[in-house]
JSON list of C-alpha atoms in Angstrom, two decimals:
[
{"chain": "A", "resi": 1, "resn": "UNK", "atom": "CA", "xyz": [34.72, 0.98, -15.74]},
{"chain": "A", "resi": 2, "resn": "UNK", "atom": "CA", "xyz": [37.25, 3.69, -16.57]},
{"chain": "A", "resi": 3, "resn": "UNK", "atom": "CA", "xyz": [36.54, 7.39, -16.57]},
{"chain": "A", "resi": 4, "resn": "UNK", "atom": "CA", "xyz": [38.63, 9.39, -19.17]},
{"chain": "A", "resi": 5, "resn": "UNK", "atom": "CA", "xyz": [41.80, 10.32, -18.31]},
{"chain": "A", "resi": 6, "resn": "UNK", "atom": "CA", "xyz": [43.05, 13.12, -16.20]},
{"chain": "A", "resi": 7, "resn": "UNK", "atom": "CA", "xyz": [45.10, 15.94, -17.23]},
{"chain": "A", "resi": 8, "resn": "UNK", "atom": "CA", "xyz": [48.20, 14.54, -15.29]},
{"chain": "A", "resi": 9, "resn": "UNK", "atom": "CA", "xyz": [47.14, 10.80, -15.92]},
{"chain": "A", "resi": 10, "resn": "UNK", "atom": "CA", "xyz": [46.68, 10.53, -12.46]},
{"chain": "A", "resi": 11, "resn": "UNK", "atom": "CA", "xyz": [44.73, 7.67, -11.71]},
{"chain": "A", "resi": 12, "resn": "UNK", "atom": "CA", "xyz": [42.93, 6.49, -8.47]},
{"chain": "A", "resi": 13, "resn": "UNK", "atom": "CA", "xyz": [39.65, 6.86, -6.94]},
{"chain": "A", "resi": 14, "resn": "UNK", "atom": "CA", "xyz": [38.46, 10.83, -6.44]},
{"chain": "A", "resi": 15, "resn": "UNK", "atom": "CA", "xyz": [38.13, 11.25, -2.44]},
{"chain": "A", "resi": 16, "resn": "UNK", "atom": "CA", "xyz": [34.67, 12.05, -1.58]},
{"chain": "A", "resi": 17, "resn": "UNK", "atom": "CA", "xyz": [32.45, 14.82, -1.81]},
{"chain": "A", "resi": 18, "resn": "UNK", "atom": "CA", "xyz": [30.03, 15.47, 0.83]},
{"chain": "A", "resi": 19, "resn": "UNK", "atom": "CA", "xyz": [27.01, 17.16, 0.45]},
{"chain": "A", "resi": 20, "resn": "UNK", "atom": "CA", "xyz": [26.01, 20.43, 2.43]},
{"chain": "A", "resi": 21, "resn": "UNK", "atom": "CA", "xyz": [22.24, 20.75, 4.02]},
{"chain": "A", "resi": 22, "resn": "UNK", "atom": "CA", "xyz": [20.23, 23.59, 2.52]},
{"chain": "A", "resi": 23, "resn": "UNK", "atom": "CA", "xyz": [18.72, 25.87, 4.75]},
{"chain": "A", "resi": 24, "resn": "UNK", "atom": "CA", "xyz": [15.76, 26.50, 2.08]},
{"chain": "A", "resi": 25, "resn": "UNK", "atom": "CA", "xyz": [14.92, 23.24, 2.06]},
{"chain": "A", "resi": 26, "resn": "UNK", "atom": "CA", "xyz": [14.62, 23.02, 5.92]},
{"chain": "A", "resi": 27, "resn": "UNK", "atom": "CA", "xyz": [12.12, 26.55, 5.95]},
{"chain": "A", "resi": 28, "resn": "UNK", "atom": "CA", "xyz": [10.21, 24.97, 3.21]},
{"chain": "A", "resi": 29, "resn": "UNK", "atom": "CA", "xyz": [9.67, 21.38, 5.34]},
{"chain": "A", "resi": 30, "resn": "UNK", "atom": "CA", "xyz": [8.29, 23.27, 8.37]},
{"chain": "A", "resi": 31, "resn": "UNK", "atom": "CA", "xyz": [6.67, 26.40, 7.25]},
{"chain": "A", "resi": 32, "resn": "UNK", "atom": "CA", "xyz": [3.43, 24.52, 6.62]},
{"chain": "A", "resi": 33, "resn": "UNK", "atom": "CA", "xyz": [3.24, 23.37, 10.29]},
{"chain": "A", "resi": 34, "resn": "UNK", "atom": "CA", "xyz": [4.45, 26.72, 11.95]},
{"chain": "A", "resi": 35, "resn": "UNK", "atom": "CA", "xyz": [1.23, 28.14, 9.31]},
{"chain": "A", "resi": 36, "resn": "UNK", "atom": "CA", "xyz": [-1.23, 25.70, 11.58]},
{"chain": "A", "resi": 37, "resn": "UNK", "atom": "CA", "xyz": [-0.11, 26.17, 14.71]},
{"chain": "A", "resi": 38, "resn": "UNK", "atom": "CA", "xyz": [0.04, 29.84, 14.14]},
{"chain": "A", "resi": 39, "resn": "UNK", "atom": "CA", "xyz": [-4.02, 29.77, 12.14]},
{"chain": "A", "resi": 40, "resn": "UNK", "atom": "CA", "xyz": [-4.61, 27.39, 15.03]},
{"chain": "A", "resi": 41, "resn": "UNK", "atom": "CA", "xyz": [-4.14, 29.58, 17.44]},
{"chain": "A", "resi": 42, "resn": "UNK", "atom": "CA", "xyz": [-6.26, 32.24, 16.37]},
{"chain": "A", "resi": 43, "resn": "UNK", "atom": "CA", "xyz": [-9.04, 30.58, 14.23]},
{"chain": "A", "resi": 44, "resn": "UNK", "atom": "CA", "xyz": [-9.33, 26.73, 14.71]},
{"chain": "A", "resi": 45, "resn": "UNK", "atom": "CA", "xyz": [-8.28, 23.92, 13.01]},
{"chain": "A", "resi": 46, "resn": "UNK", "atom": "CA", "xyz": [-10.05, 24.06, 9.96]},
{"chain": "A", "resi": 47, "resn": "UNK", "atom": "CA", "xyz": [-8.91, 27.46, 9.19]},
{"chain": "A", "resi": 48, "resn": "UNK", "atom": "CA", "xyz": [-5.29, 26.33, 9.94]},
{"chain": "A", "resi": 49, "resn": "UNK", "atom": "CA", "xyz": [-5.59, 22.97, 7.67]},
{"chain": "A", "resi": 50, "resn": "UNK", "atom": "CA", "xyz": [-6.46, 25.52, 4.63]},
{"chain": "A", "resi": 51, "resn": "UNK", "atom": "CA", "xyz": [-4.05, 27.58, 5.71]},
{"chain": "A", "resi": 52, "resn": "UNK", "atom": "CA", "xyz": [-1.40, 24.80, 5.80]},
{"chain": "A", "resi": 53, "resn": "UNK", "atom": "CA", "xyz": [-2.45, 23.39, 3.17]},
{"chain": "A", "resi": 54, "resn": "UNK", "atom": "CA", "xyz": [-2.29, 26.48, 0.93]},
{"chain": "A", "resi": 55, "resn": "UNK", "atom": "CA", "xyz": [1.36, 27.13, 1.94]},
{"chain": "A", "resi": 56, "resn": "UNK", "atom": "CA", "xyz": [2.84, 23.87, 1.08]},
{"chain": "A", "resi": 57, "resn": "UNK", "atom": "CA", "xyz": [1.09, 24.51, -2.72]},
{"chain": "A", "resi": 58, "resn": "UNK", "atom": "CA", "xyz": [2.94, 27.59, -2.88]},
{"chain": "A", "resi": 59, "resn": "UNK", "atom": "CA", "xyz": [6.41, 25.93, -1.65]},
{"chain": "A", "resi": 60, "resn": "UNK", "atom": "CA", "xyz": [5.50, 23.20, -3.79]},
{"chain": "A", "resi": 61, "resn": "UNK", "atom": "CA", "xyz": [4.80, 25.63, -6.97]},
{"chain": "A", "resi": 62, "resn": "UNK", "atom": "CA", "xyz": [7.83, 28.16, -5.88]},
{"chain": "A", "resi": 63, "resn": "UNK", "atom": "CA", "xyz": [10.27, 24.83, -6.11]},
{"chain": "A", "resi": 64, "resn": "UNK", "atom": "CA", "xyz": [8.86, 23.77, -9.56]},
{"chain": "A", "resi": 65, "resn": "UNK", "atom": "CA", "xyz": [8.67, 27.37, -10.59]},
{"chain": "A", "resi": 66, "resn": "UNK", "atom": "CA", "xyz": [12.50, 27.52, -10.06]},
{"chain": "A", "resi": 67, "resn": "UNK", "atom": "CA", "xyz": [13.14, 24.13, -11.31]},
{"chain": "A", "resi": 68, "resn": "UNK", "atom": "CA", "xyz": [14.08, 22.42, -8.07]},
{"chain": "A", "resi": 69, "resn": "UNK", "atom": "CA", "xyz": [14.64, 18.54, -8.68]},
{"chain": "A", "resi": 70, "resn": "UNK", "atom": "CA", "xyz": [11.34, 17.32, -7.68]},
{"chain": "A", "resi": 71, "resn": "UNK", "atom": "CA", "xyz": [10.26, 14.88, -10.48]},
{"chain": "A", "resi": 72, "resn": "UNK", "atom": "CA", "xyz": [7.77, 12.44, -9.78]},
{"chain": "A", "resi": 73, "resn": "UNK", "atom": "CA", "xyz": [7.71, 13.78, -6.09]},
{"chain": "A", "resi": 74, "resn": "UNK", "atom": "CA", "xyz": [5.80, 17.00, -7.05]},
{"chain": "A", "resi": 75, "resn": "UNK", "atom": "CA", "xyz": [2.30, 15.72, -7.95]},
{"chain": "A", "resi": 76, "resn": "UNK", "atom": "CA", "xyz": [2.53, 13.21, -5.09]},
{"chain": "A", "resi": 77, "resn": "UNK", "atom": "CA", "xyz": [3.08, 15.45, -2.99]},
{"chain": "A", "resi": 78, "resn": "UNK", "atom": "CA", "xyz": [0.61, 18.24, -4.48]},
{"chain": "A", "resi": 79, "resn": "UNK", "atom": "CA", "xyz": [-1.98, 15.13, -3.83]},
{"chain": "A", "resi": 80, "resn": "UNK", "atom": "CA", "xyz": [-0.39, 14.07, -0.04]},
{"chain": "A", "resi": 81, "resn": "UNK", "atom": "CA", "xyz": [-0.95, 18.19, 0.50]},
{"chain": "A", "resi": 82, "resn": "UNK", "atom": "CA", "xyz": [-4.09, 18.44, -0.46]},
{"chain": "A", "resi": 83, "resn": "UNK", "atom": "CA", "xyz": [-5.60, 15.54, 0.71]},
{"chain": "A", "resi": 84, "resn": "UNK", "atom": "CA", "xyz": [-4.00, 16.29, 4.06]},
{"chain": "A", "resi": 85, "resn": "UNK", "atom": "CA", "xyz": [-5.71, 19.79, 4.48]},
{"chain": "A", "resi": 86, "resn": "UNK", "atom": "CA", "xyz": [-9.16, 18.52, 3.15]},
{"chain": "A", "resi": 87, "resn": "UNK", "atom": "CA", "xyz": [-9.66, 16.24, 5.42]},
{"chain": "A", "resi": 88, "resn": "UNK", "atom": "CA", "xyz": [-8.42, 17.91, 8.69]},
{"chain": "A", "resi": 89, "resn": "UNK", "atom": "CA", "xyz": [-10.85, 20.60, 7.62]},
{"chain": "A", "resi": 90, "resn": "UNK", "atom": "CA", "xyz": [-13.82, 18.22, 7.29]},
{"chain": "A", "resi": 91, "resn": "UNK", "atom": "CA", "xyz": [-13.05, 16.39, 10.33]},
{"chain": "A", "resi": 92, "resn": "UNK", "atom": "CA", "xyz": [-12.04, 19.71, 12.56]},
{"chain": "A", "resi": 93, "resn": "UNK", "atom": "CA", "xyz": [-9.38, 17.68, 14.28]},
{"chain": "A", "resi": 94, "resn": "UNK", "atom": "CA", "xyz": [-5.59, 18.43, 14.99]},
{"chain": "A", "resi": 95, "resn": "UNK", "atom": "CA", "xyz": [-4.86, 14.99, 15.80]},
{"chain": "A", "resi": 96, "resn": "UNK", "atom": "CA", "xyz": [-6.28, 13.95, 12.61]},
{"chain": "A", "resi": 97, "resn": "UNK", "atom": "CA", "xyz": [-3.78, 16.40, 10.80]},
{"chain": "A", "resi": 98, "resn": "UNK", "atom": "CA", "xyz": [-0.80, 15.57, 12.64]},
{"chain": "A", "resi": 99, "resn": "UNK", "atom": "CA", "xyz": [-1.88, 11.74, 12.83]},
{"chain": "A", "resi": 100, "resn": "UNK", "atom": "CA", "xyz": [-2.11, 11.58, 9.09]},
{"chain": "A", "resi": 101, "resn": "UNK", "atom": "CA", "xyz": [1.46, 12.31, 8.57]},
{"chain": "A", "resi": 102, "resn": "UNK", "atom": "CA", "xyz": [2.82, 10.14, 11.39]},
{"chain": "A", "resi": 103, "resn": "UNK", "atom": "CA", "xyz": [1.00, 6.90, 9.64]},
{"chain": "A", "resi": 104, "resn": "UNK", "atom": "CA", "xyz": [2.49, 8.07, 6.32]},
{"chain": "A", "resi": 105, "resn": "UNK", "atom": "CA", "xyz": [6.02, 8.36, 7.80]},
{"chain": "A", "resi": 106, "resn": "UNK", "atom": "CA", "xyz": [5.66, 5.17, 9.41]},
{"chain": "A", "resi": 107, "resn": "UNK", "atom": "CA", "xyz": [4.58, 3.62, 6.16]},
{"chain": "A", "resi": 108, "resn": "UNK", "atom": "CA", "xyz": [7.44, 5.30, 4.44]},
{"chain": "A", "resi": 109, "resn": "UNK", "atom": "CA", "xyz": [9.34, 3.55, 6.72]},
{"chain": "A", "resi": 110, "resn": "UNK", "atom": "CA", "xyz": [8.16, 0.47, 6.41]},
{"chain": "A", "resi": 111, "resn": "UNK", "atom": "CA", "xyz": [8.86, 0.26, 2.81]},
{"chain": "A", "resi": 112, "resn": "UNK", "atom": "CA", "xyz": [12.81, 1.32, 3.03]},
{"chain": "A", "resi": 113, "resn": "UNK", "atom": "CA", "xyz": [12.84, -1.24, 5.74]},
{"chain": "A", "resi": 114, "resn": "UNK", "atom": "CA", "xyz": [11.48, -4.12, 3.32]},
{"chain": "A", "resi": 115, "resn": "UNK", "atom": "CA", "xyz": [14.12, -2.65, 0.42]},
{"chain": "A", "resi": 116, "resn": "UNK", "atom": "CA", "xyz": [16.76, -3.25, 2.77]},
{"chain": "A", "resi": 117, "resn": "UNK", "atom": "CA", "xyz": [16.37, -6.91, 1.82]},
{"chain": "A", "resi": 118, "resn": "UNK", "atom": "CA", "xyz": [16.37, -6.18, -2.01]},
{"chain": "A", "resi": 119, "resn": "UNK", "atom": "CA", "xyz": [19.30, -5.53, -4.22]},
{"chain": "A", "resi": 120, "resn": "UNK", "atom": "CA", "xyz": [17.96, -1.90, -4.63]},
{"chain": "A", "resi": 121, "resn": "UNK", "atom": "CA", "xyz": [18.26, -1.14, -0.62]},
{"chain": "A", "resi": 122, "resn": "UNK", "atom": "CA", "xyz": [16.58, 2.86, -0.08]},
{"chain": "A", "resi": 123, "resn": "UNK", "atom": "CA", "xyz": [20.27, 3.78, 0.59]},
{"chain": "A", "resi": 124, "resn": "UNK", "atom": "CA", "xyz": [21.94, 3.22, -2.52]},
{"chain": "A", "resi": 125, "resn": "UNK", "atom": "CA", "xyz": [20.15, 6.72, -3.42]},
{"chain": "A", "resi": 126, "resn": "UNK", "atom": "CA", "xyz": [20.24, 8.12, -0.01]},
{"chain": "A", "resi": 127, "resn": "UNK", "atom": "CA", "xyz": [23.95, 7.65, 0.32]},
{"chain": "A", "resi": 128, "resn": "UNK", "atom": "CA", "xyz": [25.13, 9.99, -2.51]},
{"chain": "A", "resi": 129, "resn": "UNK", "atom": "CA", "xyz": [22.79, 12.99, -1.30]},
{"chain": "A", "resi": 130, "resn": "UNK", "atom": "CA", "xyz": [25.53, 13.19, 1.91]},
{"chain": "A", "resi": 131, "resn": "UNK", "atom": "CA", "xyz": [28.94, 11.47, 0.20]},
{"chain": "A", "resi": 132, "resn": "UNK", "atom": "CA", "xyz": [29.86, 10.99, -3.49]},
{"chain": "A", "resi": 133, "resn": "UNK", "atom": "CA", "xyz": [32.13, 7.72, -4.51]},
{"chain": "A", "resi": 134, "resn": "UNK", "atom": "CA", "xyz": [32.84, 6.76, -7.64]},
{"chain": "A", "resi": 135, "resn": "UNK", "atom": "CA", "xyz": [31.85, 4.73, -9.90]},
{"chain": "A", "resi": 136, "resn": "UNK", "atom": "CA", "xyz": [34.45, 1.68, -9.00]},
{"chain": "A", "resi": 137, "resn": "UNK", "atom": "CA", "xyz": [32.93, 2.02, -4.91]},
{"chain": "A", "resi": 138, "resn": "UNK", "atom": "CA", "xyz": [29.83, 1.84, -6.09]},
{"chain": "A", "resi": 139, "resn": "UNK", "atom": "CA", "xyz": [30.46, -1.66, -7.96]},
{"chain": "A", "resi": 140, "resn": "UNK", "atom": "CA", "xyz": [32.38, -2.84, -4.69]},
{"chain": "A", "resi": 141, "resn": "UNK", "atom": "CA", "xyz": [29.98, -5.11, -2.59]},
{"chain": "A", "resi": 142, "resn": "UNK", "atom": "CA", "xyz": [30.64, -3.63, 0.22]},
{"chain": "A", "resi": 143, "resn": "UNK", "atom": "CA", "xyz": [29.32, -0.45, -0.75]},
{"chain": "A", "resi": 144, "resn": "UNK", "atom": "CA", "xyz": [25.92, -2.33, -1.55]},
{"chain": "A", "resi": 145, "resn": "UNK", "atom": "CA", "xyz": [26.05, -4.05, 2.08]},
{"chain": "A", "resi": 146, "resn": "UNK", "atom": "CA", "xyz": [26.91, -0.69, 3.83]},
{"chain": "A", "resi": 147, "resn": "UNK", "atom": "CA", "xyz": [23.55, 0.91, 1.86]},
{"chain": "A", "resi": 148, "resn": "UNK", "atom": "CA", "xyz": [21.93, -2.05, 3.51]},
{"chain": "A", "resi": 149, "resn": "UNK", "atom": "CA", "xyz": [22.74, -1.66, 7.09]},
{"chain": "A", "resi": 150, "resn": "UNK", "atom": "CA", "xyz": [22.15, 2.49, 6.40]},
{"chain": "A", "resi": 151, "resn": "UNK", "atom": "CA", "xyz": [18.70, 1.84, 4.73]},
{"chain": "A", "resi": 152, "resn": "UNK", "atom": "CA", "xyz": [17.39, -0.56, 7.84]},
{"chain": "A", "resi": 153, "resn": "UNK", "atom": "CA", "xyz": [19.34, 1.45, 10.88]},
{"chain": "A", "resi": 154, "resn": "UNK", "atom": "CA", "xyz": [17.44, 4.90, 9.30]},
{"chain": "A", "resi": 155, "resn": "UNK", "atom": "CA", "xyz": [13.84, 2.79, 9.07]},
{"chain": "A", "resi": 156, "resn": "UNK", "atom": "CA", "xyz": [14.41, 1.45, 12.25]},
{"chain": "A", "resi": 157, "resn": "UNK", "atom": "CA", "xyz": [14.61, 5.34, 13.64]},
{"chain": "A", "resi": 158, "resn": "UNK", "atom": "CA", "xyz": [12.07, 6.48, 11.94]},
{"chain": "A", "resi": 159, "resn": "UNK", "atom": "CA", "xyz": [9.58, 3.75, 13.10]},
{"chain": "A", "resi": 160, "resn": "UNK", "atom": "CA", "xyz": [11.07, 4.21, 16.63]},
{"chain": "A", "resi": 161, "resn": "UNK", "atom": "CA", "xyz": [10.30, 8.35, 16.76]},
{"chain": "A", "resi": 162, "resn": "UNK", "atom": "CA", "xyz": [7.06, 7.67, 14.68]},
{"chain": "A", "resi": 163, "resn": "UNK", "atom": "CA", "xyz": [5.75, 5.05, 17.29]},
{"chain": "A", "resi": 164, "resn": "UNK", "atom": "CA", "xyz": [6.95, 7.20, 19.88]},
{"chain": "A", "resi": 165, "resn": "UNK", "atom": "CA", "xyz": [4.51, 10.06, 18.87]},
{"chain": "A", "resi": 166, "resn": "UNK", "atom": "CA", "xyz": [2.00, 8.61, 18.02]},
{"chain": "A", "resi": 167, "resn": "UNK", "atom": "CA", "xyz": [2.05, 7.79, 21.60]},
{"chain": "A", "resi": 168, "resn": "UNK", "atom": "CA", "xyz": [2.42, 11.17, 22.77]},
{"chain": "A", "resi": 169, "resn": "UNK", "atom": "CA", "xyz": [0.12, 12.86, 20.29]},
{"chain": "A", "resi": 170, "resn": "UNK", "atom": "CA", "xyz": [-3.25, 12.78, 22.06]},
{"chain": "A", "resi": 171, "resn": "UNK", "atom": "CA", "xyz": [-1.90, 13.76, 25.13]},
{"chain": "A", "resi": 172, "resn": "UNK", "atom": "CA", "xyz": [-0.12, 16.82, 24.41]},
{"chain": "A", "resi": 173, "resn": "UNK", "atom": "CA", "xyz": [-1.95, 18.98, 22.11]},
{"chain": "A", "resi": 174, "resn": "UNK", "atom": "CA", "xyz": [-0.54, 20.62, 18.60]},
{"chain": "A", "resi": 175, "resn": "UNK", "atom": "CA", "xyz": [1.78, 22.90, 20.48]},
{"chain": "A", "resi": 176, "resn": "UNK", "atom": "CA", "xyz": [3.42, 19.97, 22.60]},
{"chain": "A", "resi": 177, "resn": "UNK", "atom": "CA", "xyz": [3.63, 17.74, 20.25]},
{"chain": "A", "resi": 178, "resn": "UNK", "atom": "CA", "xyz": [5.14, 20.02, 17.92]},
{"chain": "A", "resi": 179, "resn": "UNK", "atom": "CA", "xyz": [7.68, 21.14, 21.06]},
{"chain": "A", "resi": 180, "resn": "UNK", "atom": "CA", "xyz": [8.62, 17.53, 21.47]},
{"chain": "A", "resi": 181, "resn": "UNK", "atom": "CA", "xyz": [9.10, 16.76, 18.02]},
{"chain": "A", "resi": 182, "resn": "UNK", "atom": "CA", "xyz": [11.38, 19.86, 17.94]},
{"chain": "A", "resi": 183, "resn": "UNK", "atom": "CA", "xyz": [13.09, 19.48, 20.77]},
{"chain": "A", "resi": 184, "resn": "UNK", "atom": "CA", "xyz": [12.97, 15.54, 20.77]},
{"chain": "A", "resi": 185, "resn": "UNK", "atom": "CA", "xyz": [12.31, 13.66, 17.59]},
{"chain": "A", "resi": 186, "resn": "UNK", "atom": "CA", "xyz": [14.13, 15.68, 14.97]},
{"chain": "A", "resi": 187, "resn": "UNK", "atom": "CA", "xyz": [17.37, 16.20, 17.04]},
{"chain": "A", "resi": 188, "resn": "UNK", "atom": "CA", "xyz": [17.53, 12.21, 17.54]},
{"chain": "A", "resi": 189, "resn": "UNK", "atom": "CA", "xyz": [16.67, 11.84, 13.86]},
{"chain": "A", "resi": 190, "resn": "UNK", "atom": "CA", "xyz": [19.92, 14.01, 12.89]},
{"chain": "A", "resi": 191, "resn": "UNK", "atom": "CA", "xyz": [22.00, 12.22, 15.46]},
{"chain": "A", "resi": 192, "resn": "UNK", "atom": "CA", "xyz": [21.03, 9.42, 13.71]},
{"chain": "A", "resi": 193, "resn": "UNK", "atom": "CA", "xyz": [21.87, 10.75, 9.69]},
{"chain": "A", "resi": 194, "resn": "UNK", "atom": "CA", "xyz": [24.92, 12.32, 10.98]},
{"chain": "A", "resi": 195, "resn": "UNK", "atom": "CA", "xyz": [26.05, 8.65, 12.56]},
{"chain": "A", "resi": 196, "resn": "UNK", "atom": "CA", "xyz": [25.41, 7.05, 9.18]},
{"chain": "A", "resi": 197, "resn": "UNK", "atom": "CA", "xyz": [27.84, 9.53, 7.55]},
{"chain": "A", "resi": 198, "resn": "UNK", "atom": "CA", "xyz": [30.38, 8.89, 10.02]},
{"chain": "A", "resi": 199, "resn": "UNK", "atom": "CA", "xyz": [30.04, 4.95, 9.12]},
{"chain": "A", "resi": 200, "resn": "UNK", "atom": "CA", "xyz": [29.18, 5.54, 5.15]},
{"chain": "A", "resi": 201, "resn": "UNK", "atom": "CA", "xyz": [32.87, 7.28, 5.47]},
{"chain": "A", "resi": 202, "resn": "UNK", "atom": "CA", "xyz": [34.22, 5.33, 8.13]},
{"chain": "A", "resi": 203, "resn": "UNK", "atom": "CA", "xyz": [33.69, 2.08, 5.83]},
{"chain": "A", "resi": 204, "resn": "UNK", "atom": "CA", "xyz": [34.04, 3.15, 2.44]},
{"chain": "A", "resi": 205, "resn": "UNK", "atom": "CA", "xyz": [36.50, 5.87, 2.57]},
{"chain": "A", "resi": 206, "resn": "UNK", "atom": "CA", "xyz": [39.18, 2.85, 2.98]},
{"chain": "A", "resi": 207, "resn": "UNK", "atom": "CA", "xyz": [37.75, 1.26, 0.15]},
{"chain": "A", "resi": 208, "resn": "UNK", "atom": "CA", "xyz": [38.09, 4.37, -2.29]},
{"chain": "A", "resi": 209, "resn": "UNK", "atom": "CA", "xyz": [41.52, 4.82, -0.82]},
{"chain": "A", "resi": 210, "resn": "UNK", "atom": "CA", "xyz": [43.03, 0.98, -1.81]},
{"chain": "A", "resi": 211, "resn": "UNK", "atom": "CA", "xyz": [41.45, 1.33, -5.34]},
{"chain": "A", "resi": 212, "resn": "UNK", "atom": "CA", "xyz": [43.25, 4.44, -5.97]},
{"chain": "A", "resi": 213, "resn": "UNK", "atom": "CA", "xyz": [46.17, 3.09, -4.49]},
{"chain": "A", "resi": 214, "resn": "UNK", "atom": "CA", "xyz": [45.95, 0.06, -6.79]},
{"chain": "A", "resi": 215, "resn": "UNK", "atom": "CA", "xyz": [44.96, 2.01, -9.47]},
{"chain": "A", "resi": 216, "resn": "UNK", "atom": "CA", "xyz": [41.54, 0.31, -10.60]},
{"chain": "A", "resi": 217, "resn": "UNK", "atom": "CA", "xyz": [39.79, 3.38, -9.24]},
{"chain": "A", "resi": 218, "resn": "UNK", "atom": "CA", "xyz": [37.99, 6.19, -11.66]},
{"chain": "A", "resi": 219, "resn": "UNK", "atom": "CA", "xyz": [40.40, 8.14, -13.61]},
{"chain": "A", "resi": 220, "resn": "UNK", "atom": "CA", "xyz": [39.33, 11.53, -13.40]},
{"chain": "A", "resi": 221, "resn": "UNK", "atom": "CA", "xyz": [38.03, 13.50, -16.31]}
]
């Protein structure tokens, strides 16, 4: 498939764009924990599960408000929220808090690990949140087997850092287990994304690179 034609009727494959991390989004992932630890600290757990609870409904509100892309996401995660908080507060337990969403990251896992087997692998949509091809790499097979080996090399992490604390998570209390997931688990997760760019490029910027050579890639607009 052929894109319209370029002003200068150049034609090849566009090089790739590659996405930049938002700082926003980061603050608005971690705020509700750094809420509980904080409410923790100087109420108890319940307290701090409301607390937490109540912040990520007003990040989750404050994205829709301003028309972030959050689609079907935004109700499940209202409901993942909110389900969270209530029953940390009933049960009055941190590790029940922080052990809720290590089984539902490991179960996220678990089902990008089974789509790697599919023809709809996780990271054919992962991939163009970091690098955008066009439309002739996407068709390319290769691209579909490199979104394979992405989508079970990330699952494979995550299960590894999930197993790892759920192991830990008893032992070490909110504050260390937060400390080791920030020092520890989230460093080695974005070793890990920032390898799979390298390789994403490192196999399909070739690819982009013969079909504009060749001419069968996109024509720009």
């Amino acid at each position: 498939m052929r894109s319209p034609a370029a002003p200068n009727g150049a034609t090849g494959s566009s090089p790739p764009d590659v996405a930049r991390p938002s700082t926003r989004r980061v603050w608005a992932s971690v705020s509700p924990t750094a809420v509980f630890l904080v409410v923790n600290w100087l109420t108890g757990v319940a307290t701090a599960a409301v607390a937490a609870t109540a912040t990520a409904i007003a990040i989750i509100a404050w994205r829709s408000r301003h028309r972030s892309r959050l689609g079907w996401l935004m109700p499940i995660t209202l409901v993942y929220a909110v389900t969270r908080g209530t029953i940390s507060a009933l049960t009055d337990s941190e590790d029940v808090y922080f052990g809720i969403g290590i089984a539902i990251s490991a179960g996220f896992a678990l089902v990008v690990l089974a789509s790697a087997t599919t023809s709809r692998p996780a990271g054919l949509y992962a991939i163009p949140l970091f690098v955008s091809y066009d439309d002739e790499v996407r068709a390319d097979q290769r691209y579909l087997a490199v979104a394979r080996h992405v989508t079970a090399v990330w699952a494979a992490a995550e299960l590894s850092v999930t197993a790892w604390e759920a192991w830990h998570l008893r032992d070490v209390g909110p504050v260390g287990f937060i400390g080791r997931r920030t020092l520890i688990g989230w460093p080695f997760m974005a070793f890990v994304v920032f390898w799979l760019i390298f390789y994403v490029r490192f196999r399909l910027d070739p690819v982009a690179h013969r079909l504009r050579d060749s001419g069968r890639g996109t024509v720009d607009a």
